[in-house]
PDB file of C-alpha atoms (C1' of nucleotides) in Angstrom:
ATOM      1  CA  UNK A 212      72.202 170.668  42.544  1.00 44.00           C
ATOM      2  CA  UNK A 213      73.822 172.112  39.631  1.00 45.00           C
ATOM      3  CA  UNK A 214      73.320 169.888  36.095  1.00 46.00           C
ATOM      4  CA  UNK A 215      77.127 170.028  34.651  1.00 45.00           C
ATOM      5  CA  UNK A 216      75.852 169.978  30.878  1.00 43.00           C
ATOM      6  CA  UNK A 217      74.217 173.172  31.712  1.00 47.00           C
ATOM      7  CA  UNK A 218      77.228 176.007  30.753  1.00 45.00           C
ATOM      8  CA  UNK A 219      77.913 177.903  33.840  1.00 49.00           C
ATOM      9  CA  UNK A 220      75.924 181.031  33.739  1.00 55.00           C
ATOM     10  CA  UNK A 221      77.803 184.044  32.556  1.00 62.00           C
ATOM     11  CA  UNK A 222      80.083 185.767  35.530  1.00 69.00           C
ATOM     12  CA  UNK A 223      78.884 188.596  36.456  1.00 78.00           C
ATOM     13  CA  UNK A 224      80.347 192.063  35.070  1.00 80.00           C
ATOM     14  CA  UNK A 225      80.569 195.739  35.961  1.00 81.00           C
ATOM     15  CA  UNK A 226      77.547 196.925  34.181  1.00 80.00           C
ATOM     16  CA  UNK A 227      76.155 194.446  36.004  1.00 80.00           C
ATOM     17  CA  UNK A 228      76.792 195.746  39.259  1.00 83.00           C
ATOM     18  CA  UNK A 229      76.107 199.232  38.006  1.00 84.00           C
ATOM     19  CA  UNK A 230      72.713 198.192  36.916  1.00 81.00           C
ATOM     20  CA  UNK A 231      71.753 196.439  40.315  1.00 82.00           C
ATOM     21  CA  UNK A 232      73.486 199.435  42.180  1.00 83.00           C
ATOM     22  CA  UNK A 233      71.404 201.693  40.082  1.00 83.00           C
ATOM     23  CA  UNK A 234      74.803 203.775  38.827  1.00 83.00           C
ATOM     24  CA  UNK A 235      76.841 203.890  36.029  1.00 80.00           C
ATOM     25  CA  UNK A 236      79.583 201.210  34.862  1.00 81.00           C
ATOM     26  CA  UNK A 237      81.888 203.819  35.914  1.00 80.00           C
ATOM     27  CA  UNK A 238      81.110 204.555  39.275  1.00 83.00           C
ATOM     28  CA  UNK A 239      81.575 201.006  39.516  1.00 83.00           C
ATOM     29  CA  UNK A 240      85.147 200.963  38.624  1.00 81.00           C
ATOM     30  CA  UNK A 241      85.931 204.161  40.945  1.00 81.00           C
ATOM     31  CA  UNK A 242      84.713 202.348  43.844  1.00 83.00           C
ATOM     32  CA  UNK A 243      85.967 199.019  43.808  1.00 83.00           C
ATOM     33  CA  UNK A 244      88.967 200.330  42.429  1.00 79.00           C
ATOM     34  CA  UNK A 245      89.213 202.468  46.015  1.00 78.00           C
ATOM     35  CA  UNK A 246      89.293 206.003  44.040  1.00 77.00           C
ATOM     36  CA  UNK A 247      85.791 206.914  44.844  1.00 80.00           C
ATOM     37  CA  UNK A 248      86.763 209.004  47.724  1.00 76.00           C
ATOM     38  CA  UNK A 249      85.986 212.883  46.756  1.00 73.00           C
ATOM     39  CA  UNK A 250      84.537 211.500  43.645  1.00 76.00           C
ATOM     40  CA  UNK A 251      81.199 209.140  44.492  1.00 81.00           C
ATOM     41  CA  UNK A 252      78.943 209.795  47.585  1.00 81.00           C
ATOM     42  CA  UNK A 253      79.430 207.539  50.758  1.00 83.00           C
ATOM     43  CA  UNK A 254      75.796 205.914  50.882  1.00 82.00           C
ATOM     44  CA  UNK A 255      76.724 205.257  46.833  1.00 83.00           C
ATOM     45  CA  UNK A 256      79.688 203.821  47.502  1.00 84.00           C
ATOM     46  CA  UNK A 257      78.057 201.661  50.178  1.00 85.00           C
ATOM     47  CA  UNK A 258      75.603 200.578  47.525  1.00 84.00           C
ATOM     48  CA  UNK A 259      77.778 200.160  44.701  1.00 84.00           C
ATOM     49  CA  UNK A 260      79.706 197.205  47.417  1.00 85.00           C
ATOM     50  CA  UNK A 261      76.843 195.315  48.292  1.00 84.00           C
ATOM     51  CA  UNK A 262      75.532 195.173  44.836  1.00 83.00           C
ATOM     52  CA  UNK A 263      79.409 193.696  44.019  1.00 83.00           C
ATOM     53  CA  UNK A 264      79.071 191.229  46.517  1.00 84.00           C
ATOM     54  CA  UNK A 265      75.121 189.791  46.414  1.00 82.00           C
ATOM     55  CA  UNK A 266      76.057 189.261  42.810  1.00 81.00           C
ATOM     56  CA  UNK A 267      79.565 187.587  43.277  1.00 81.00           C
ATOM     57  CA  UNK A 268      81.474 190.042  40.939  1.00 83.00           C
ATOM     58  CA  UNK A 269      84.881 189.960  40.794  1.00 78.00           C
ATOM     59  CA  UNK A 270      86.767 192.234  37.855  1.00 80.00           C
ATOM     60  CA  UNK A 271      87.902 190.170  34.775  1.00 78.00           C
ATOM     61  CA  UNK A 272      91.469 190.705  34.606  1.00 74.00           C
ATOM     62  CA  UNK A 273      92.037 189.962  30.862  1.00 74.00           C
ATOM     63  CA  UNK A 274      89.457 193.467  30.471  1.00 78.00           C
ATOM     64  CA  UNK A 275      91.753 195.092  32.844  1.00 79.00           C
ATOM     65  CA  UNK A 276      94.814 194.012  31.582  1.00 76.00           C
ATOM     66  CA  UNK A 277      93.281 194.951  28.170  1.00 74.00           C
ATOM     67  CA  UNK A 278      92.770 198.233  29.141  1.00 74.00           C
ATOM     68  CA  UNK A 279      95.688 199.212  31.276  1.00 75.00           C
ATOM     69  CA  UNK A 280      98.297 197.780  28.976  1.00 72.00           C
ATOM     70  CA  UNK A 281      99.515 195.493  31.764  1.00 74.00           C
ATOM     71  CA  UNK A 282      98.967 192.476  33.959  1.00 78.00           C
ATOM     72  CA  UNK A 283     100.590 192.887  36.986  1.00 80.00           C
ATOM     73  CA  UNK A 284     102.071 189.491  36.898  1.00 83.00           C
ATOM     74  CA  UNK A 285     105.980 188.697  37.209  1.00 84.00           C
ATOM     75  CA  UNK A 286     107.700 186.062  35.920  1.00 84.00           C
ATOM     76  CA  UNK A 287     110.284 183.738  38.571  1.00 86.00           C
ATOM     77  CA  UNK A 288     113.231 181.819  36.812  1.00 83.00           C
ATOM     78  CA  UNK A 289     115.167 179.493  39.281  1.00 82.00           C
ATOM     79  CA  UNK A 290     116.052 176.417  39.351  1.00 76.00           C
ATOM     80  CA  UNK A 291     114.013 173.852  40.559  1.00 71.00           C
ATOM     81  CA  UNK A 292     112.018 174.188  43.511  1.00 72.00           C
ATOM     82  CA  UNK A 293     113.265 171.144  45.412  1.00 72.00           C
ATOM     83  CA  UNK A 294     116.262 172.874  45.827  1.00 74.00           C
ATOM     84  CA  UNK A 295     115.170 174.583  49.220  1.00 81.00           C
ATOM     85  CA  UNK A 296     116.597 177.921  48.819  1.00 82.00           C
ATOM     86  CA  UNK A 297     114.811 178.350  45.484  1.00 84.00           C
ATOM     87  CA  UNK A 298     111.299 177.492  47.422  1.00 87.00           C
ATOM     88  CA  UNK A 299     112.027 179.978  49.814  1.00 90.00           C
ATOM     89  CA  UNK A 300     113.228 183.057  47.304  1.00 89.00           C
ATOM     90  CA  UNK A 301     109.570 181.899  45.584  1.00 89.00           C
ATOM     91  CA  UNK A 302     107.898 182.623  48.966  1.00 91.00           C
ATOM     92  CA  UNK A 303     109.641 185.953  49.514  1.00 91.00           C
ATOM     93  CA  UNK A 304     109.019 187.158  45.999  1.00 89.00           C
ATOM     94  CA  UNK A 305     105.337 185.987  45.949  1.00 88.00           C
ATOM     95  CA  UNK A 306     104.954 187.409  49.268  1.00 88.00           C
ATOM     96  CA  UNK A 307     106.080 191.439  48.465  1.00 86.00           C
ATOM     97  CA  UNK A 308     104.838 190.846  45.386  1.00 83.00           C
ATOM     98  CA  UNK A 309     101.223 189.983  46.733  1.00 80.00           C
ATOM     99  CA  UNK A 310     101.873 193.645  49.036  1.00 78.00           C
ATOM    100  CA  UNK A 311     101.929 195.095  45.576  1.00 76.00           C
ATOM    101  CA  UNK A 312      98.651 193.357  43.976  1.00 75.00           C
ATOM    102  CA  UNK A 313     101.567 191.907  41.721  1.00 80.00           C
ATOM    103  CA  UNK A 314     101.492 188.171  41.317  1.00 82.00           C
ATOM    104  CA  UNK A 315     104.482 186.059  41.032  1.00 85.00           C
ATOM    105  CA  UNK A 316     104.246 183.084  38.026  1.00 83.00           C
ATOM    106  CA  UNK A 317     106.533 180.679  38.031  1.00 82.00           C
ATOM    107  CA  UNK A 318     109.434 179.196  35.457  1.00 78.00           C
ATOM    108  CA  UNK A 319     111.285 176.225  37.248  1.00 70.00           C
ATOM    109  CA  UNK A 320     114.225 175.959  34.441  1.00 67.00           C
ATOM    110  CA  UNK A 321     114.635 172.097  33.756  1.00 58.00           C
ATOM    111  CA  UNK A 322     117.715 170.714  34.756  1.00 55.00           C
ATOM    112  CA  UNK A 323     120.871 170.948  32.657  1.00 46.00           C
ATOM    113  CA  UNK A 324     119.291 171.108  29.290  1.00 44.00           C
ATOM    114  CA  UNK A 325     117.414 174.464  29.485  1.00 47.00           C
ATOM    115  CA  UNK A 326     113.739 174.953  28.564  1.00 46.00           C
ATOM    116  CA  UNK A 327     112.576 172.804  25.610  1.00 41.00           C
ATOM    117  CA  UNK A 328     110.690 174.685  23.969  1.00 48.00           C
ATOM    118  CA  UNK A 329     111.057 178.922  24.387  1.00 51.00           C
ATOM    119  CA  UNK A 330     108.771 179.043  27.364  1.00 53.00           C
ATOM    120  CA  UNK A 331     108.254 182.769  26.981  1.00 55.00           C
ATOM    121  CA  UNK A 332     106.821 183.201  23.534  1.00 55.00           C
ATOM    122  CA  UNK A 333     103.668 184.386  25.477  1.00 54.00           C
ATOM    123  CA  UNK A 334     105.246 185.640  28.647  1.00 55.00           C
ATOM    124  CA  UNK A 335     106.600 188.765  26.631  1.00 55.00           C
ATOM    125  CA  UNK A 336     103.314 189.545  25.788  1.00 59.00           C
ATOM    126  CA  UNK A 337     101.491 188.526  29.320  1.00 68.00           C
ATOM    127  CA  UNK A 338     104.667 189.670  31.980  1.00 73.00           C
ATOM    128  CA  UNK A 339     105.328 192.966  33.492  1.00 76.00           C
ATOM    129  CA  UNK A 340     108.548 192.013  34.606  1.00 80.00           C
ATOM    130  CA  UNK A 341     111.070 189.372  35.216  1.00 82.00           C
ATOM    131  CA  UNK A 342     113.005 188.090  38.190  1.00 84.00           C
ATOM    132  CA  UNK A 343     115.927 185.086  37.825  1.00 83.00           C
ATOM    133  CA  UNK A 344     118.444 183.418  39.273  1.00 82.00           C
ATOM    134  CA  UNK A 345     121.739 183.511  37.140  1.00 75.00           C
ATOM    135  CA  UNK A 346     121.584 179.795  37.830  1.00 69.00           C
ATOM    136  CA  UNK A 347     118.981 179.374  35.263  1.00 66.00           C
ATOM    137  CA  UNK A 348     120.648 181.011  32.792  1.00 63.00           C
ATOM    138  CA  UNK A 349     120.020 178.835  30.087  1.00 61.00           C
ATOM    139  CA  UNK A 350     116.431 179.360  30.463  1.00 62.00           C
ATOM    140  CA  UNK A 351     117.258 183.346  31.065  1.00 65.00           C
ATOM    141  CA  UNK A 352     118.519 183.463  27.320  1.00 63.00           C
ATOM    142  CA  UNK A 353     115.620 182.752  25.708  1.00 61.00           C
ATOM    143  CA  UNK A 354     113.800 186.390  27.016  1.00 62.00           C
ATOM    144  CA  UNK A 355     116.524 187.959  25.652  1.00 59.00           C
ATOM    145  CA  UNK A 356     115.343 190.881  23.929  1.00 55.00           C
ATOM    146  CA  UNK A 357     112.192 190.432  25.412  1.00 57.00           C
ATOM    147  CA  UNK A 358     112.432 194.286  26.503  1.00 64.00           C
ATOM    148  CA  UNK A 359     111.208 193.613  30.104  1.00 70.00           C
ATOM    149  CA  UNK A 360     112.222 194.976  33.339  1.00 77.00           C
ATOM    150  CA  UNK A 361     114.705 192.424  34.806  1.00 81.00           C
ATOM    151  CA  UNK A 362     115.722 191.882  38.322  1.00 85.00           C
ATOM    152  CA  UNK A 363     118.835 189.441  38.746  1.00 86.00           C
ATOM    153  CA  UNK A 364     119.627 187.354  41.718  1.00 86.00           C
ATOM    154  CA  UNK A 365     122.510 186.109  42.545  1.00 85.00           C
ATOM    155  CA  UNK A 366     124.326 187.595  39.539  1.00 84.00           C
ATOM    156  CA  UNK A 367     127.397 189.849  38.711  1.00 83.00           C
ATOM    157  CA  UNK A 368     126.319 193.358  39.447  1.00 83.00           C
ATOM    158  CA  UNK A 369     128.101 194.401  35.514  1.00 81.00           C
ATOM    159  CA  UNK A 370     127.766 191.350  33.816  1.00 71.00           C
ATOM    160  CA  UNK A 371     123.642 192.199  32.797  1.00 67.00           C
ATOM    161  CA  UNK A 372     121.543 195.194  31.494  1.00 70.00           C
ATOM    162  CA  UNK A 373     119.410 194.091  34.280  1.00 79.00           C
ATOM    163  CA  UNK A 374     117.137 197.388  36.107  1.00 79.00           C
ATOM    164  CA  UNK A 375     118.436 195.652  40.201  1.00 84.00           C
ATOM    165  CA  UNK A 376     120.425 193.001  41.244  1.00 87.00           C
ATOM    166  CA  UNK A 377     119.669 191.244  44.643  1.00 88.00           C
ATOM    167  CA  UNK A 378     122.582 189.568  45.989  1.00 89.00           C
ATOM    168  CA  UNK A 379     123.724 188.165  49.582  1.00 88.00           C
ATOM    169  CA  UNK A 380     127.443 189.112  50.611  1.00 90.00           C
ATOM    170  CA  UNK A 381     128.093 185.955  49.511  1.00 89.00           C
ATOM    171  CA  UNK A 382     132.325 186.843  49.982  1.00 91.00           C
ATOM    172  CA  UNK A 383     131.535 187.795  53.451  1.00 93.00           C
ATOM    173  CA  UNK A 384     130.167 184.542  54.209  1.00 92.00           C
ATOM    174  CA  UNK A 385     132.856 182.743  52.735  1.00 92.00           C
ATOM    175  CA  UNK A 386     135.336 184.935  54.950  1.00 93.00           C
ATOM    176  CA  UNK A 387     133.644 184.028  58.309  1.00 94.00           C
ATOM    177  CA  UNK A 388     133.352 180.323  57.610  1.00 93.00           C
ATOM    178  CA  UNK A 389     137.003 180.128  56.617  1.00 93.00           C
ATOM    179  CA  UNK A 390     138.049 182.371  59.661  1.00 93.00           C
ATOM    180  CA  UNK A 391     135.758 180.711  62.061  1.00 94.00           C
ATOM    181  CA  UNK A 392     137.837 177.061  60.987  1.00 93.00           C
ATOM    182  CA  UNK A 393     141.222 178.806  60.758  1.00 92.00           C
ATOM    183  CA  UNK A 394     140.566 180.014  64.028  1.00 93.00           C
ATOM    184  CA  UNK A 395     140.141 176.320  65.528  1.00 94.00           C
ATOM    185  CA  UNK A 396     143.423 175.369  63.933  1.00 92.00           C
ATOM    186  CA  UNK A 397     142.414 173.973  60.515  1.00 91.00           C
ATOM    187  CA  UNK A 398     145.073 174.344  57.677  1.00 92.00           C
ATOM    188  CA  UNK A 399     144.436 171.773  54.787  1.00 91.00           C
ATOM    189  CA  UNK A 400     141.079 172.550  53.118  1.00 91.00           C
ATOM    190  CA  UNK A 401     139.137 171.076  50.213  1.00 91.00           C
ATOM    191  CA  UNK A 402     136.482 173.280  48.538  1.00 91.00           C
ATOM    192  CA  UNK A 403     133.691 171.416  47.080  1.00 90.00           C
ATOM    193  CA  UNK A 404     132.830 173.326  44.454  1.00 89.00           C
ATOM    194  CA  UNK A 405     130.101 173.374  41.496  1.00 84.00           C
ATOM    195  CA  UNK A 406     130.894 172.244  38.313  1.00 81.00           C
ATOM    196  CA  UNK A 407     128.180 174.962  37.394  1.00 78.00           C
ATOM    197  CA  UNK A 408     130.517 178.127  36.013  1.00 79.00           C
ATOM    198  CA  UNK A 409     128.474 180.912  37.708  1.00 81.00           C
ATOM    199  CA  UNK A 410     129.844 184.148  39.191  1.00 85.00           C
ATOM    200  CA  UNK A 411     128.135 183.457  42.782  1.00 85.00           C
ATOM    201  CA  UNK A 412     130.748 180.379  43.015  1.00 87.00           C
ATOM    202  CA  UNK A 413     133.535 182.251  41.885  1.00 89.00           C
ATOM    203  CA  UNK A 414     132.812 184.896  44.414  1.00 91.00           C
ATOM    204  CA  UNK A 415     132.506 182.086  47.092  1.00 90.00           C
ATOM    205  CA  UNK A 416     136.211 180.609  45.719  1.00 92.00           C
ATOM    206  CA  UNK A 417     137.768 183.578  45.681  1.00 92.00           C
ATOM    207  CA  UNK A 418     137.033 184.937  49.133  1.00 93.00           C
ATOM    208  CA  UNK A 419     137.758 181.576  50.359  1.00 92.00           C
ATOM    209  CA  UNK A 420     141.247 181.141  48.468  1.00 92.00           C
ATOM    210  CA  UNK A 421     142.066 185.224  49.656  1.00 92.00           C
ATOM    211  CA  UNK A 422     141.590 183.606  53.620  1.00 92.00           C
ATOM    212  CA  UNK A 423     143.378 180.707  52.957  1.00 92.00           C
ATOM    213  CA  UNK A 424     146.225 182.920  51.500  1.00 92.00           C
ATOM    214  CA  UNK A 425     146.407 185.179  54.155  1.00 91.00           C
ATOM    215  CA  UNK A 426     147.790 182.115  56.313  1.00 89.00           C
ATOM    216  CA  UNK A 427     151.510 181.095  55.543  1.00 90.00           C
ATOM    217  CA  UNK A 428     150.769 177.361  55.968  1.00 91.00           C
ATOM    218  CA  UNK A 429     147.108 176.995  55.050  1.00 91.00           C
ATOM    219  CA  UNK A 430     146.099 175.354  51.532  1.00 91.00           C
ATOM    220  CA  UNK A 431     142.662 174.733  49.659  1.00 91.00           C
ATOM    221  CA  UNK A 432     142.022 172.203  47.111  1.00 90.00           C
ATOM    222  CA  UNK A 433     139.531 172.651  44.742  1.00 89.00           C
ATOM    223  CA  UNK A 434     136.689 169.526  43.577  1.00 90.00           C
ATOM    224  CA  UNK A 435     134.234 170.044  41.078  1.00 89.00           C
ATOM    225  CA  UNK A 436     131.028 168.036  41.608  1.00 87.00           C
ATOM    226  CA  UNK A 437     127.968 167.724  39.788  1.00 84.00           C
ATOM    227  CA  UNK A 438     125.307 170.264  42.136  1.00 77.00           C
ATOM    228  CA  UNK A 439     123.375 167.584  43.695  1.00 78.00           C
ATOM    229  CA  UNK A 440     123.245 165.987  47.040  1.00 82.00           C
ATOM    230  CA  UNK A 441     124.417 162.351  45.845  1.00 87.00           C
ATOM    231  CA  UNK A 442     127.279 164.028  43.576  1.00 87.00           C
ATOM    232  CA  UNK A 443     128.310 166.427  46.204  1.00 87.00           C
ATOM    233  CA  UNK A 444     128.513 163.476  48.755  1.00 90.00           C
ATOM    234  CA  UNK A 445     130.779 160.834  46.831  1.00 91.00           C
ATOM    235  CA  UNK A 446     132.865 164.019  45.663  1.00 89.00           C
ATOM    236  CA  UNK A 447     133.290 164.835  49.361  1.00 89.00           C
ATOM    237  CA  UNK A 448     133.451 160.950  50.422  1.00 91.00           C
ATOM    238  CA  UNK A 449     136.501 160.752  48.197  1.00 89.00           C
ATOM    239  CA  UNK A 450     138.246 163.579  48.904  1.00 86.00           C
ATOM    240  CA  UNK A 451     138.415 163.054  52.125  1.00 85.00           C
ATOM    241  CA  UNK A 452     139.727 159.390  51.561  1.00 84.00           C
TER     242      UNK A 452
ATOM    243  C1'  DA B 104      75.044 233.290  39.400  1.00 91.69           C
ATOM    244  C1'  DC B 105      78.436 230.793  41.287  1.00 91.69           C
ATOM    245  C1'  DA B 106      81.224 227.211  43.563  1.00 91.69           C
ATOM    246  C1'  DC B 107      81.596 222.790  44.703  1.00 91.69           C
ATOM    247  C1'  DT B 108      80.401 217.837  44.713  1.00 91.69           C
ATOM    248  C1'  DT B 109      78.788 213.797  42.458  1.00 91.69           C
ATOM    249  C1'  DT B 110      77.898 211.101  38.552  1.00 91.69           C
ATOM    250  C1'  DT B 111      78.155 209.853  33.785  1.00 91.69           C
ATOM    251  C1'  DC B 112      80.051 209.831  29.110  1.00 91.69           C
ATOM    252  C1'  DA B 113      83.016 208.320  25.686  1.00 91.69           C
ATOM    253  C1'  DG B 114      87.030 206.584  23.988  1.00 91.69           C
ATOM    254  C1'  DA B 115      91.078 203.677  24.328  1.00 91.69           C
ATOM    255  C1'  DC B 116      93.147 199.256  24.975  1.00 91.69           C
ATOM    256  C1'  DC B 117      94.059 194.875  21.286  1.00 91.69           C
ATOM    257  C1'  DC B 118      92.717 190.711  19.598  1.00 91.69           C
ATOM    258  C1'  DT B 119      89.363 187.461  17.509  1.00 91.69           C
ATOM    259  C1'  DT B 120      85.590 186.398  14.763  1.00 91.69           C
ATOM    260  C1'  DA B 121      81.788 187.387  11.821  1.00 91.69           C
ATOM    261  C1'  DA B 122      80.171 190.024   8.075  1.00 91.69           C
ATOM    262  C1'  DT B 123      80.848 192.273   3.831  1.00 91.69           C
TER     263       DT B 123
ATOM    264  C1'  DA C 256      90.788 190.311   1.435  1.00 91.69           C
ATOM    265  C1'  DT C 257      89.147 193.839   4.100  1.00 91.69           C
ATOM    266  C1'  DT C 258      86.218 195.883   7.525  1.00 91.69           C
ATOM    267  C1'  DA C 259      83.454 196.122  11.597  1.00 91.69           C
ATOM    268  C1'  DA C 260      81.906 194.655  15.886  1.00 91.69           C
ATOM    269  C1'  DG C 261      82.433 192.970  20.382  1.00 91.69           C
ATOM    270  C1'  DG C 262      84.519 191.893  24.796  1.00 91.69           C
ATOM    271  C1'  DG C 263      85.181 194.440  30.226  1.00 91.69           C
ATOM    272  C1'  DT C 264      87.667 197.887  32.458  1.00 91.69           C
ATOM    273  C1'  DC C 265      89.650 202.312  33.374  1.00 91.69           C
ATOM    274  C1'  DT C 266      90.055 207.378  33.317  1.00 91.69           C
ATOM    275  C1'  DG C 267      90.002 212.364  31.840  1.00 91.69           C
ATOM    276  C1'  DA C 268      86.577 215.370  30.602  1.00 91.69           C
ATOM    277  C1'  DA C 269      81.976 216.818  30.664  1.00 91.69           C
ATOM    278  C1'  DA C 270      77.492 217.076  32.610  1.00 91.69           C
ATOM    279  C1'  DA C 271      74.263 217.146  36.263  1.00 91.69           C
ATOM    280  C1'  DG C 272      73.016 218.100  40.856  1.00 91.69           C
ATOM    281  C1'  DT C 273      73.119 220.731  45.271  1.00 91.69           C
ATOM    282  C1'  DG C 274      73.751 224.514  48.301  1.00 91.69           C
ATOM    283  C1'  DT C 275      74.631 229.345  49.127  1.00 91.69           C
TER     284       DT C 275
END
DNA sequence: ACACTTTTCAGACCCTTAAT
DNA sequence: ATTAAGGGTCTGAAAAGTGT
């Protein structure tokens, strides 16, 4: 039974370990850091592990962030999560980020007004790098300058000093859906579009309106609507009416 | 004496707080 | 107002240990 007005007893640390292993602090680090090998005996090593582990050590990452100069934490701006794509580029980037002993923080950008206060204040100091959807550009503006290593998705490949871009061939998509209803006889289309002014949708437009084109006798009509399930229905709902 | 392996030392990291 | 100490970890260099 543990009394909760007692503090918690201090977590323990490397010199800890060190002095139950019966080494020094810095064999410690070389073996749980996995560079012992050529450097620290086996039957040490061995030692050094079980030591870690009867005492419950785990390395404090503010010292090693302290020391190395970085935290090996990256920061996600998208949209909001409920948006099901979103969830799922969060899963994928936590996921090869995790394969990396990177973790993956996240920075769902509010909806239509942008962050309300500049999120990122301590991010520049706390973030190794950045990853963001152009749709939450709003929120993206506020690490301007923030001299970290960006990777865009969903963005046009000259529009940012970002270090990658990750983007799907969103045009080719657009050509095979428009084909694919062509094909079945379809001439008159409407493109529900976002009122959201982002290259991705232009891409999508454009491929779509180069299909149509090709076709003597097709047409496409564009709608703007809100991006949201309810707003893209009664935008669709009267269209087709 | 020498080569090679294993272990330790010492300083850097940067910010906060206490002491001067 | 300025200086010094302390926090935990990591790493290159130095020291200690072992075998031939």
């Amino acid at each position: 039974m543990t009394d909760p007005h007692q503090p918690a007893p201090p977590r323990p640390t490397s010199r800890d370990v060190a002095r139950a292993a019966g080494v020094s602090q810095a064999t410690v680090s070389l073996v749980l850091g996995g560079k012992w090998p050529g450097r620290v005996s086996e039957a040490t090593a061995r030692r050094v592990r079980e030591s870690a582990a009867e005492l419950g050590y785990r390395p404090n990452l503010a010292a090693r962030s302290l020391r190395l100069g970085r935290t090996r934490t990256a920061l996600l701006v998208v949209p909001a999560l409920t948006n099901e794509f979103f969830a799922r580029v969060y899963t994928g980037a936590a996921a090869v980020a995790a394969e990396h002993d990177f973790g993956v923080v996240l920075y769902p950008s509010p909806d239509g007004t942008g962050p309300a206060r500049d999120p990122f204040a301590s991010a520049r100091a706390s973030l190794d790098g950045v990853i963001a959807s152009s749709m939450a550009s709003d929120a993206l503006s506020a690490l301007h300058g923030a001299d970290l290593p960006l990777v865009m998705l969903d963005s046009d490949p000259a529009g940012t000093d970002a270090a990658a871009h990750v983007n799907l061939d969103i045009a080719d998509g657009m050509r095979q859906v428009t084909d694919h209803l062509l094909g079945l006889g379809h001439r008159r289309f409407v493109h529900l579009a976002s009122a959201v002014d982002t290259w991705t949708f232009a891409v999508r437009a454009g491929a779509l309106r180069e299909a149509v084109d090709a076709v003597p006798d097709a047409e496409v009509r564009t709608v703007r609507a809100p991006l949201d399930v309810r707003a893209g229905r009664e935008a669709a709902e009267q269209a087709l009416t």
